[in-house]
Short mmCIF file of C-alpha atoms and ligand atoms in Angstrom, two decimals:
data_model
loop_
_atom_site.label_atom_id
_atom_site.label_comp_id
_atom_site.label_asym_id
_atom_site.label_seq_id
_atom_site.Cartn_x
_atom_site.Cartn_y
_atom_site.Cartn_z
CA MET A 1 28.79 26.19 49.42
CA GLY A 2 32.10 27.92 49.02
CA VAL A 3 32.64 31.64 48.50
CA LYS A 4 29.47 33.69 48.27
CA ARG A 5 28.67 35.37 44.99
CA VAL A 6 27.00 38.73 44.46
CA MET A 7 24.79 39.12 41.41
CA VAL A 8 25.15 42.38 39.53
CA PHE A 9 21.88 43.79 38.20
CA ASP A 10 22.61 46.70 35.92
CA THR A 11 19.87 49.28 35.47
CA THR A 12 21.76 51.86 33.39
CA LEU A 13 19.18 51.38 30.63
CA ARG A 14 16.15 51.80 32.92
CA ASP A 15 16.88 53.82 36.07
CA GLY A 16 19.91 55.32 34.34
CA GLU A 17 17.71 56.51 31.54
CA GLN A 18 15.66 58.39 34.13
CA THR A 19 18.62 60.75 34.49
CA PRO A 20 17.33 64.24 33.73
CA GLY A 21 18.23 65.07 30.14
CA VAL A 22 19.13 61.52 29.13
CA ASN A 23 17.18 59.77 26.43
CA PHE A 24 18.69 56.75 24.74
CA ASN A 25 17.55 55.67 21.32
CA ALA A 26 17.27 51.96 20.48
CA LYS A 27 20.73 51.92 18.91
CA ASP A 28 22.37 53.50 21.99
CA LYS A 29 20.58 51.02 24.21
CA PHE A 30 21.70 48.08 22.14
CA GLU A 31 25.29 49.28 22.13
CA ILE A 32 25.31 49.71 25.90
CA ALA A 33 23.60 46.34 26.46
CA TYR A 34 26.21 44.65 24.29
CA GLN A 35 28.99 46.23 26.35
CA LEU A 36 27.26 45.31 29.64
CA ALA A 37 27.15 41.67 28.54
CA LYS A 38 30.87 41.90 27.79
CA LEU A 39 31.45 43.48 31.20
CA GLY A 40 29.83 40.41 32.74
CA VAL A 41 26.75 41.71 34.54
CA ASP A 42 24.25 39.00 35.54
CA VAL A 43 21.13 40.97 34.66
CA ILE A 44 20.52 43.83 32.23
CA GLU A 45 17.41 45.83 33.02
CA ALA A 46 16.69 46.99 29.50
CA GLY A 47 13.80 49.37 30.06
CA PHE A 48 10.16 49.98 30.81
CA PRO A 49 8.22 48.59 27.81
CA ALA A 50 4.86 50.05 28.83
CA ALA A 51 6.33 53.55 28.88
CA SER A 52 6.45 53.96 25.09
CA ASN A 53 6.51 52.01 21.85
CA GLY A 54 10.08 53.14 21.33
CA ASP A 55 11.16 51.64 24.62
CA PHE A 56 9.19 48.47 23.94
CA GLU A 57 11.10 48.02 20.66
CA ALA A 58 14.45 48.84 22.29
CA VAL A 59 13.87 46.23 25.02
CA LYS A 60 12.67 43.65 22.51
CA ASN A 61 15.72 44.21 20.32
CA ILE A 62 18.01 43.58 23.28
CA ALA A 63 16.05 40.48 24.38
CA ASP A 64 16.09 39.13 20.83
CA HIS A 65 19.82 39.47 20.27
CA ILE A 66 21.84 39.65 23.46
CA LYS A 67 22.41 36.21 24.92
CA GLY A 68 24.24 34.76 27.88
CA VAL A 69 22.75 37.24 30.32
CA THR A 70 19.33 37.65 31.96
CA ILE A 71 17.25 40.42 30.41
CA ALA A 72 14.87 42.20 32.76
CA ALA A 73 12.24 44.84 32.15
CA MET A 74 10.13 46.85 34.50
CA GLY A 75 6.38 47.14 34.85
CA ARG A 76 3.87 48.46 37.36
CA ALA A 77 1.68 45.98 39.20
CA VAL A 78 -1.00 46.07 36.51
CA LYS A 79 -1.84 43.44 33.91
CA GLU A 80 -1.21 45.69 30.88
CA ASP A 81 2.37 46.46 32.00
CA ILE A 82 3.11 42.82 32.74
CA ASP A 83 1.76 41.79 29.33
CA ARG A 84 3.94 44.41 27.61
CA VAL A 85 7.02 43.15 29.45
CA SER A 86 6.10 39.59 28.57
CA SER A 87 5.89 40.24 24.85
CA ALA A 88 9.06 42.41 24.83
CA LEU A 89 11.03 39.63 26.56
CA LYS A 90 9.49 36.75 24.64
CA ASN A 91 12.76 35.81 22.89
CA ALA A 92 15.10 36.42 25.82
CA GLU A 93 17.38 33.54 26.68
CA LYS A 94 16.44 34.17 30.31
CA SER A 95 13.68 36.67 31.10
CA ARG A 96 12.93 38.51 34.29
CA LEU A 97 9.92 40.63 35.11
CA HIS A 98 10.69 43.46 37.51
CA VAL A 99 7.32 44.40 38.96
CA PHE A 100 6.87 47.05 41.62
CA ILE A 101 4.34 48.70 43.88
CA ALA A 102 4.92 51.25 46.63
CA THR A 103 4.62 50.07 50.23
CA SER A 104 5.40 53.11 52.40
CA ASP A 105 2.48 54.87 54.08
CA ILE A 106 3.46 58.18 52.52
CA HIS A 107 3.25 56.68 49.00
CA LEU A 108 0.06 54.79 49.85
CA GLN A 109 -1.66 57.86 51.16
CA TYR A 110 -0.58 60.50 48.66
CA LYS A 111 0.26 58.60 45.49
CA LEU A 112 -1.64 55.32 45.31
CA LYS A 113 -4.54 56.30 47.61
CA MET A 114 -4.70 52.67 48.69
CA THR A 115 -4.69 50.97 52.08
CA ARG A 116 -1.98 48.54 53.13
CA ASP A 117 -4.37 45.63 52.65
CA GLU A 118 -5.21 46.76 49.13
CA VAL A 119 -1.53 47.08 48.22
CA LEU A 120 -0.77 43.65 49.62
CA LYS A 121 -3.65 42.11 47.71
CA LYS A 122 -2.62 43.82 44.45
CA ALA A 123 1.01 42.75 44.80
CA VAL A 124 0.09 39.10 45.36
CA GLU A 125 -2.49 39.14 42.57
CA MET A 126 -0.03 40.55 40.02
CA VAL A 127 2.82 38.21 40.95
CA LYS A 128 0.39 35.30 40.55
CA TYR A 129 -0.71 36.73 37.22
CA ALA A 130 2.92 36.93 36.05
CA ARG A 131 3.82 33.42 37.21
CA GLY A 132 4.75 31.16 34.34
CA LYS A 133 5.18 34.05 31.90
CA PHE A 134 8.84 34.66 32.83
CA ASP A 135 11.86 32.65 33.90
CA GLU A 136 12.12 34.83 37.00
CA ILE A 137 9.99 37.37 38.82
CA GLU A 138 11.54 40.18 40.83
CA PHE A 139 9.23 42.07 43.14
CA SER A 140 10.14 45.58 44.31
CA ALA A 141 8.55 47.26 47.29
CA GLU A 142 8.98 50.87 46.19
CA ASP A 143 10.16 53.17 49.00
CA ALA A 144 10.96 50.09 51.10
CA SER A 145 13.38 51.99 53.32
CA ARG A 146 10.52 54.23 54.53
CA THR A 147 8.05 51.35 54.88
CA ASP A 148 6.99 49.84 58.20
CA TRP A 149 9.37 46.88 58.62
CA ASP A 150 6.73 44.39 59.66
CA PHE A 151 4.43 45.32 56.80
CA LEU A 152 7.40 44.89 54.46
CA VAL A 153 8.07 41.41 55.88
CA LYS A 154 4.41 40.53 55.33
CA VAL A 155 4.41 41.77 51.72
CA PHE A 156 7.62 39.95 50.89
CA SER A 157 6.55 36.67 52.43
CA GLU A 158 3.24 36.72 50.54
CA VAL A 159 4.74 37.64 47.15
CA ILE A 160 7.30 34.86 47.62
CA ASP A 161 4.43 32.44 48.21
CA ALA A 162 2.79 33.85 45.09
CA GLY A 163 5.90 33.09 43.00
CA ALA A 164 8.51 35.87 43.33
CA HIS A 165 12.13 34.68 43.11
CA ILE A 166 13.86 37.94 43.93
CA ILE A 167 12.74 40.59 46.38
CA ASN A 168 14.09 44.09 45.97
CA VAL A 169 14.40 46.53 48.87
CA PRO A 170 14.80 49.94 47.25
CA ASP A 171 15.98 53.00 49.07
CA THR A 172 13.97 54.85 46.43
CA VAL A 173 14.58 58.34 47.75
CA GLY A 174 18.15 57.92 49.02
CA TYR A 175 17.08 58.40 52.63
CA ALA A 176 18.64 55.44 54.46
CA MET A 177 21.88 55.47 56.44
CA PRO A 178 24.31 52.60 55.84
CA ARG A 179 23.90 50.85 59.17
CA GLU A 180 20.13 51.29 59.14
CA TYR A 181 19.79 49.94 55.61
CA GLY A 182 22.00 46.98 56.48
CA GLU A 183 19.82 46.29 59.51
CA LEU A 184 16.70 46.37 57.36
CA ILE A 185 18.21 43.79 55.00
CA ARG A 186 19.14 41.62 57.97
CA TYR A 187 15.67 42.03 59.47
CA ILE A 188 14.10 40.83 56.23
CA ARG A 189 16.47 37.90 56.00
CA ASN A 190 15.75 36.87 59.59
CA ASN A 191 12.00 37.48 59.62
CA VAL A 192 10.58 36.55 56.23
CA PRO A 193 9.77 32.89 56.94
CA ASN A 194 10.08 31.63 53.34
CA ILE A 195 13.23 33.60 52.42
CA ASP A 196 15.41 30.52 51.81
CA GLY A 197 16.51 30.32 48.20
CA VAL A 198 15.18 33.83 47.48
CA ILE A 199 17.56 36.52 46.31
CA ILE A 200 17.51 39.74 48.35
CA SER A 201 18.36 42.75 46.23
CA ALA A 202 19.65 46.20 47.20
CA HIS A 203 18.70 49.24 45.13
CA CYS A 204 20.13 52.50 46.42
CA HIS A 205 19.91 56.11 45.38
CA ASN A 206 22.56 58.72 45.93
CA ASP A 207 20.65 61.73 47.23
CA LEU A 208 22.92 61.93 50.28
CA GLY A 209 25.96 60.47 48.53
CA LEU A 210 25.42 57.13 50.27
CA ALA A 211 24.26 54.84 47.45
CA VAL A 212 27.50 52.86 47.30
CA ALA A 213 27.93 52.76 51.08
CA ASN A 214 24.35 51.57 51.51
CA SER A 215 24.77 48.91 48.82
CA LEU A 216 27.91 47.58 50.49
CA SER A 217 26.19 47.58 53.86
CA ALA A 218 23.33 45.57 52.33
CA ILE A 219 25.80 43.06 50.91
CA GLU A 220 27.42 42.69 54.33
CA ASN A 221 24.02 41.94 55.79
CA GLY A 222 22.88 39.29 53.37
CA ALA A 223 21.83 40.95 50.11
CA THR A 224 23.00 38.74 47.23
CA GLN A 225 22.09 41.07 44.39
CA VAL A 226 23.08 44.68 43.96
CA GLU A 227 21.39 47.08 41.53
CA VAL A 228 23.78 49.56 39.96
CA THR A 229 24.30 51.90 37.03
CA VAL A 230 27.42 52.74 35.09
CA ASN A 231 28.92 56.02 36.33
CA GLY A 232 26.14 56.12 38.94
CA ILE A 233 23.69 57.82 36.58
CA GLY A 234 19.97 57.71 37.41
CA GLU A 235 16.95 59.55 38.73
CA ARG A 236 17.94 62.78 40.59
CA ALA A 237 21.40 62.28 42.17
CA GLY A 238 21.62 58.83 40.60
CA ASN A 239 22.07 55.22 41.64
CA ALA A 240 24.91 53.24 43.18
CA ALA A 241 27.84 53.38 40.75
CA MET A 242 28.72 49.96 39.36
CA GLU A 243 32.44 50.71 39.14
CA GLU A 244 32.64 51.88 42.76
CA VAL A 245 30.75 48.92 44.21
CA ILE A 246 32.78 46.44 42.19
CA MET A 247 36.17 47.98 42.91
CA ALA A 248 35.30 48.16 46.62
CA LEU A 249 34.50 44.44 46.58
CA ASN A 250 37.71 43.71 44.69
CA THR A 251 40.09 46.00 46.52
CA ARG A 252 38.75 44.82 49.87
CA LYS A 253 38.30 41.17 49.03
CA ASP A 254 39.98 40.52 52.36
CA TYR A 255 37.06 42.28 54.06
CA PHE A 256 34.06 41.11 52.01
CA GLY A 257 35.28 37.71 50.87
CA LEU A 258 32.88 37.72 47.93
CA VAL A 259 33.03 37.01 44.23
CA HIS A 260 31.09 38.44 41.27
CA GLY A 261 31.05 37.96 37.53
CA ILE A 262 32.39 41.36 36.45
CA ASN A 263 35.47 41.53 34.25
CA THR A 264 36.93 44.69 35.75
CA LYS A 265 39.13 45.25 32.71
CA GLU A 266 35.96 46.29 30.85
CA ILE A 267 35.00 48.92 33.44
CA TYR A 268 36.80 51.83 31.84
CA ASN A 269 35.45 51.11 28.34
CA THR A 270 31.93 50.76 29.67
CA SER A 271 32.20 54.00 31.61
CA LYS A 272 33.49 55.87 28.55
CA LEU A 273 30.74 54.49 26.31
CA VAL A 274 27.98 55.51 28.73
CA SER A 275 29.54 58.94 29.22
CA GLU A 276 29.66 59.46 25.43
CA LEU A 277 26.14 58.25 24.73
CA THR A 278 24.59 60.23 27.61
CA GLY A 279 26.69 63.31 26.99
CA ILE A 280 27.39 63.37 30.73
CA LYS A 281 31.03 64.09 31.42
CA LEU A 282 32.52 62.65 34.57
CA GLN A 283 33.72 64.97 37.30
CA PRO A 284 37.54 64.68 37.36
CA ASN A 285 37.58 63.48 40.97
CA LYS A 286 34.96 60.77 40.33
CA ALA A 287 36.05 57.60 42.16
CA VAL A 288 37.57 54.85 40.03
CA VAL A 289 36.88 56.28 36.56
CA GLY A 290 37.44 60.04 36.93
CA ALA A 291 40.33 61.62 35.04
CA ASN A 292 42.20 62.28 38.29
CA ALA A 293 41.52 58.92 39.92
CA PHE A 294 45.08 57.77 39.31
CA ARG A 295 46.95 61.08 39.17
CA HIS A 296 49.24 62.11 41.93
CA GLN A 297 49.80 65.79 42.43
CA SER A 298 51.92 66.18 45.51
CA GLY A 299 55.64 65.59 45.06
CA ILE A 300 55.74 63.36 48.12
CA HIS A 301 53.03 61.15 46.64
CA GLN A 302 54.69 61.09 43.22
CA HIS A 303 57.96 60.10 44.75
CA GLY A 304 56.32 57.31 46.72
CA VAL A 305 54.45 55.97 43.71
CA ILE A 306 57.55 55.99 41.55
CA ASN A 307 59.38 53.89 44.11
CA ASN A 308 56.44 51.61 44.80
CA ARG A 309 52.87 52.25 43.65
CA LEU A 310 51.43 50.58 46.74
CA THR A 311 52.51 53.59 48.79
CA TYR A 312 49.62 55.70 47.47
CA GLU A 313 47.67 53.52 45.02
CA ILE A 314 45.15 50.94 46.21
CA MET A 315 44.09 50.01 42.67
CA ARG A 316 45.99 49.89 39.42
CA PRO A 317 44.66 51.68 36.32
CA GLU A 318 45.17 48.43 34.39
CA ASP A 319 42.68 46.69 36.73
CA ILE A 320 39.82 48.72 35.26
CA GLY A 321 41.21 48.48 31.73
CA VAL A 322 43.02 51.79 31.41
CA VAL A 323 45.87 51.25 29.02
CA PRO A 324 48.81 52.72 30.87
CA ASP A 325 49.92 55.94 29.38
CA THR A 326 53.31 54.56 28.46
CA PHE A 327 55.40 56.04 25.74
CA ALA A 328 57.75 54.13 23.69
CA LEU A 329 60.26 55.52 26.15
CA GLY A 330 62.17 53.07 28.27
CA LYS A 331 65.66 52.50 29.42
CA LEU A 332 66.90 52.08 25.85
CA SER A 333 65.54 55.45 24.72
CA GLY A 334 68.03 58.02 23.64
CA ARG A 335 68.36 61.62 24.64
CA ASN A 336 66.62 62.92 21.49
CA ALA A 337 63.47 60.89 22.02
CA PHE A 338 63.43 62.04 25.60
CA GLU A 339 63.92 65.68 24.65
CA LEU A 340 61.11 65.45 22.11
CA LYS A 341 58.73 63.95 24.63
CA VAL A 342 59.57 66.63 27.16
CA ARG A 343 58.80 69.32 24.57
CA GLN A 344 55.52 67.57 23.69
CA LEU A 345 54.56 67.74 27.33
CA GLY A 346 54.97 71.50 27.13
CA TYR A 347 58.31 72.04 28.91
CA ASN A 348 61.06 74.24 27.59
CA LEU A 349 64.31 73.22 29.27
CA SER A 350 67.84 74.57 28.96
CA PRO A 351 70.51 72.14 27.67
CA GLY A 352 71.82 71.75 31.21
CA GLU A 353 68.38 70.94 32.53
CA ILE A 354 67.76 68.43 29.75
CA SER A 355 71.00 66.63 30.57
CA GLU A 356 70.13 66.38 34.22
CA ALA A 357 66.51 65.33 33.58
CA PHE A 358 67.71 62.72 31.11
CA ARG A 359 70.14 61.32 33.68
CA LYS A 360 67.31 61.03 36.20
CA PHE A 361 65.09 59.42 33.59
CA LYS A 362 67.68 56.74 32.76
CA ASP A 363 68.11 56.10 36.43
CA LEU A 364 64.36 55.66 36.87
CA ALA A 365 64.00 53.49 33.75
CA ASP A 366 66.52 51.10 35.27
CA ARG A 367 64.33 50.65 38.31
CA LYS A 368 60.87 50.77 36.79
CA LYS A 369 59.47 48.59 34.01
CA THR A 370 56.87 50.95 32.59
CA ILE A 371 57.46 54.64 32.35
CA VAL A 372 54.26 56.64 32.24
CA GLU A 373 53.72 60.28 31.42
CA GLU A 374 53.46 61.14 35.10
CA ASP A 375 56.97 59.76 35.60
CA ILE A 376 58.41 62.06 32.95
CA ARG A 377 56.61 65.03 34.40
CA PHE A 378 57.93 64.15 37.80
CA VAL A 379 61.53 63.88 36.64
CA VAL A 380 61.32 67.12 34.66
CA GLU A 381 59.66 69.09 37.43
CA GLU A 382 62.13 67.84 39.98
CA THR A 383 64.98 68.97 37.72
CA ILE A 384 63.45 72.41 37.17
CA GLU A 385 62.99 72.76 40.90
CA GLU A 386 66.64 71.87 41.59
CA PHE A 387 67.96 74.30 38.99
CA ARG A 388 65.75 77.06 40.29
CA SER A 389 66.87 76.66 43.88
CA PHE A 390 70.47 76.47 42.69
CA ARG A 391 70.07 79.77 40.83
CA GLU A 392 68.41 81.36 43.82
CA GLY A 393 71.32 80.15 45.94
CA GLU A 394 73.75 81.81 43.51
CA ALA A 395 71.83 85.06 43.65
CA TRP A 396 72.18 85.10 47.39
CA ALA A 397 75.82 84.22 47.42
ZN1 ZN B 1 15.61 53.57 41.38
#
């Protein structure tokens, strides 16, 4: 095989919906699912059908109408949940059950009140029960990162025998460190005897701000599916942010050497849609999609970027689908258009300053194909600065 491919499993509509205060209606979910298909994700986790009738209908609506992408839905390791998922996904072009049970001792003891043997038996039984009802079965060992590694290997190897196609290794509570999580993925790959042909999936939470780092570490160590949400929304501090994982893989293609199916030019639109429908505004310094992600404040940086963007920009706004903030201004623009734009940007320049700024602008337009708002601001502020220091010089003379 040639270049390795990473599958993108988007769980904005399931884990993302577990964001405190977020509650999508069926229409919101459909709109987001439609956009996710356009973005090019491999799998859309549409919801948790056993949770409510509303969510059942929302998942069914997506499975009925959105094609060309695998539709997944989550259920606990109980027959009723699996049956609900099965009927919600009945018309999916490609269906995937995402079934989970906790495997860490702390969850076994305090939540499930089950022994390891009981959990193992239940997991195998439910995967067998689900076999044949779905195109694919994904099994999640909840709290995997805090589970005894050898027990985890045992659970995975038995659920694979029972019919699981994908095994998910969630860092449910955002506890793992990048190297440690990578080592766990590698340990599973090297020790689960029947792992060949099975997809290993990473699912990371951001409690310590490490969800993206952990996901990338998993990919480096053999995970071939990554579970993400748009804008990193999700339970508590959220999940690994789709846009950050993808742009890391793209920007550092030289390092990862991997491909994926995401059309990065749809990233910005997707991010905006999810932000609107959740009502969650992005922090300005959010990586990749924040309002400041491509703004340069320091004069030294601005100067560098104007001469050659590569000096301080590792990605281009166009790569994620931001339409560059160009005005109709270019090297053919006249002084009036320029003056108007400067006023619109909130500057009030003297005639002398305008003349000088305009001269600088023409000079820049000769060298640079697209003039963006930041360029105009730069030219104007540089001019103001020069005039001010000149006046100060006069005062001292
Ligand atoms: Zn999660």
